[in-house]
Short mmCIF file of C-alpha atoms in Angstrom, two decimals:
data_model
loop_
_atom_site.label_atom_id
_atom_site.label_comp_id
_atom_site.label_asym_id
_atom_site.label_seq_id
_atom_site.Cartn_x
_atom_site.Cartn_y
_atom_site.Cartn_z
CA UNK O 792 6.97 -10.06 -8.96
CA UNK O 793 3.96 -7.92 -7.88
CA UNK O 794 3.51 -7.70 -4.16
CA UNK O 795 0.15 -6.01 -5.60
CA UNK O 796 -1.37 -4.75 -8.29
CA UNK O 797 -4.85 -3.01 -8.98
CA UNK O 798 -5.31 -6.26 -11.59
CA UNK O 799 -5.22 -8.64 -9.04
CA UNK O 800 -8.72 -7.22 -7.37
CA UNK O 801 -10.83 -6.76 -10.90
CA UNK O 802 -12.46 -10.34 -11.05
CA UNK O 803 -14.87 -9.91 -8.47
CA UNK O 804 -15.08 -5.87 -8.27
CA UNK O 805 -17.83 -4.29 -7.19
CA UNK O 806 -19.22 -2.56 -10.91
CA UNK O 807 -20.49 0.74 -9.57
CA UNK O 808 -17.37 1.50 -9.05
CA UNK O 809 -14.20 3.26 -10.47
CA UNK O 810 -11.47 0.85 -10.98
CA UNK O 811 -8.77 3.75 -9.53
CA UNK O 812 -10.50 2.32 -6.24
CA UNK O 813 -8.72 -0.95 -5.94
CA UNK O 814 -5.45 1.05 -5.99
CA UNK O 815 -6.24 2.89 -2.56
CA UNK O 816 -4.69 0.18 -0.61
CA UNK O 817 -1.73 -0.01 -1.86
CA UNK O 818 -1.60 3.30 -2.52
CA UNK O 819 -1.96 4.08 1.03
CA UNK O 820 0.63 1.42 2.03
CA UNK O 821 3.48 2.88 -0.42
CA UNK O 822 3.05 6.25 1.01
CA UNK O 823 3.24 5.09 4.64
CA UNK O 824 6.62 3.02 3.22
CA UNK O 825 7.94 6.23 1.23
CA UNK O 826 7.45 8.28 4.58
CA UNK O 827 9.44 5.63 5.75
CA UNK O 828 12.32 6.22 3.25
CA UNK O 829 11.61 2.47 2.91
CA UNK O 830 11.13 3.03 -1.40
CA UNK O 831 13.87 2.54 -3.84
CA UNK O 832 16.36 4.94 -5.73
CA UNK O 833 15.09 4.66 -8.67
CA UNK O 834 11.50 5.05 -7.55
CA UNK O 835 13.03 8.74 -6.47
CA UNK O 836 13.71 9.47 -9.44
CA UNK O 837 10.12 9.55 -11.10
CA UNK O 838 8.67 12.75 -12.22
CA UNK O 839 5.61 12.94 -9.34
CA UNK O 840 8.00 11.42 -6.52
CA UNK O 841 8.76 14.64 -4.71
CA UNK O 842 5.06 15.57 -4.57
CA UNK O 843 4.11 12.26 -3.31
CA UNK O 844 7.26 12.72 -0.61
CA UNK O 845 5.97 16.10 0.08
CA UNK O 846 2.13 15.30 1.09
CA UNK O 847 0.46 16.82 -2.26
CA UNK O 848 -0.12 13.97 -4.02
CA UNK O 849 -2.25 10.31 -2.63
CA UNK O 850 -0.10 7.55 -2.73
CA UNK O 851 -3.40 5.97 -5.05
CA UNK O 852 -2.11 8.88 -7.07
CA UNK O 853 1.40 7.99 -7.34
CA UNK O 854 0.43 4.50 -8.05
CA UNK O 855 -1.71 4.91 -10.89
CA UNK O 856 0.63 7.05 -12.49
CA UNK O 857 3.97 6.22 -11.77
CA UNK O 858 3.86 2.49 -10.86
CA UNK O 859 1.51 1.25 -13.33
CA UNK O 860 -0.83 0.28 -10.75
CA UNK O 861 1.15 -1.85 -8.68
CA UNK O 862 3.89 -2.08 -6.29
CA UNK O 863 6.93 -4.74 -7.05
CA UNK O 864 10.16 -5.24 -5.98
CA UNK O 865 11.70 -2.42 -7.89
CA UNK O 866 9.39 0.04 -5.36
CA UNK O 867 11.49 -0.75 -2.30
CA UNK O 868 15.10 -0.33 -1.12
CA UNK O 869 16.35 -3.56 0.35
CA UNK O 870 15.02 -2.83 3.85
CA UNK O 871 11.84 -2.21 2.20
CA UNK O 872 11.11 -5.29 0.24
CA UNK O 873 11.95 -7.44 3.07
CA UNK O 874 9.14 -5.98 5.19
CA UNK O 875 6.84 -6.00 2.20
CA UNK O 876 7.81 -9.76 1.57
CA UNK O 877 7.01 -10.25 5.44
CA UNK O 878 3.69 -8.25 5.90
CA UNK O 879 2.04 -9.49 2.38
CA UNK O 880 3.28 -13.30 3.08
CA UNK O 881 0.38 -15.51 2.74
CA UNK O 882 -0.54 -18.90 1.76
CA UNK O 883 -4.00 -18.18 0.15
CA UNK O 884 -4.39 -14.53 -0.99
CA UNK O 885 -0.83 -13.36 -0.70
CA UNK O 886 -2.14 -9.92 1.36
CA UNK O 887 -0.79 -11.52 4.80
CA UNK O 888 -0.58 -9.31 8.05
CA UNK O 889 -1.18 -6.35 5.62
CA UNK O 890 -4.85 -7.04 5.08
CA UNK O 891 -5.72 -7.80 8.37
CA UNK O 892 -4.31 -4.77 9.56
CA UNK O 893 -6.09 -2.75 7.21
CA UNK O 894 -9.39 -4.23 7.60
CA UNK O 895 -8.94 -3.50 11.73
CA UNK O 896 -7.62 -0.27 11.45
CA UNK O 897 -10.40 0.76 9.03
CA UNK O 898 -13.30 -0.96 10.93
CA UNK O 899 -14.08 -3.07 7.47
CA UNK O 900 -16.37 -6.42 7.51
CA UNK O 901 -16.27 -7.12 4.00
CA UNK O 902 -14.67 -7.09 0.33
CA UNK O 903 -17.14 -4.27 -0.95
CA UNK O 904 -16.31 -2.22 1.91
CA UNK O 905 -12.36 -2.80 1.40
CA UNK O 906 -12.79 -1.28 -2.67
CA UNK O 907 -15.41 1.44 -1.35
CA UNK O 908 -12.66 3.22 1.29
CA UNK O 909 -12.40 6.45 -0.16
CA UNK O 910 -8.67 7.91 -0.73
CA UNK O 911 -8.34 10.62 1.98
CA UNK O 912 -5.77 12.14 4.42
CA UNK O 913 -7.57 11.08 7.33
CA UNK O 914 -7.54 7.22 6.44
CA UNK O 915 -3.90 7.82 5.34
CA UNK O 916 -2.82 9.20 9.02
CA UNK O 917 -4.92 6.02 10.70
CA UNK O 918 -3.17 3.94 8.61
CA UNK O 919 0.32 5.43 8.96
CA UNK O 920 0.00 4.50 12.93
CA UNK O 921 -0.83 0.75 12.08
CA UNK O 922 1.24 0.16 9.49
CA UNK O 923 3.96 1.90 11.66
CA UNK O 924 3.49 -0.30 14.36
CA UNK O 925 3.97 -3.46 12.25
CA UNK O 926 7.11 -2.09 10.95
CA UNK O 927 8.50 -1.77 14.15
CA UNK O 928 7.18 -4.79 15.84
CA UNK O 929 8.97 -6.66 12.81
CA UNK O 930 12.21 -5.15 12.71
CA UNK O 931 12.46 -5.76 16.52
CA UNK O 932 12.04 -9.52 16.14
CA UNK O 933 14.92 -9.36 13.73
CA UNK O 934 17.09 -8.15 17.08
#
């Protein structure tokens, strides 16, 4: 099961744009988790890992060409897919806590604005403190 997956945001994508772009997201949110240590063993063990693990690669990157453009189960260590299950849960769209965090943090009023957030450090840090936060606000109601 795909938590997400640059397929599921295609219907209604904005045309003058690169399809790559409706990876950011999640690219951004699996290098926050790998930071984390939060990704799985076996998700070490592809070729690009240690540059994503090592700052020289985007997380978009990493997605596109290691994950098939998506992030499933088989991305996370146990730890990690129970957050992801947790911050993605949602009835309608299935993007949860995770989207509204990311809309926030990134000052964003609509879907074209979501798909036109360009892959760049700077966003990456911003999000790394909100998606941070969650993490830890989550994993302290499990105490």
């Amino acid at each position: 099961m795909h938590y997400d997956h640059i397929s599921f945001h295609l219907d209604n994508y904005p045309q003058d744009l690169a399809p790559q772009q409706a990876a950011h997201h999640i690219g951004y949110y699996y290098a926050w988790a790998v930071s984390q240590n939060l990704h799985s063993e076996a998700a070490s063990r592809l070729p690009t890992f240690h540059l994503l693990k090592n700052g020289y690669i985007s997380g978009t990157t990493f997605v596109l060409s290691e994950l098939g453009g998506g992030i499933d189960e088989t991305c996370f260590n146990e730890l990690g897919n129970r957050f992801t299950q947790y911050y993605y849960e949602d009835e309608d769209e299935g993007y949860g806590h995770f989207i509204n965090d990311y809309f926030q943090a990134l000052d964003l009023d609509s879907e074209s604005g979501f798909y036109r957030t360009a892959d760049a450090p700077e966003i990456q840090q911003k999000l790394n403190i909100v998606f941070q936060a969650a993490f830890e606000k989550w994993r302290n109601s499990l105490q």
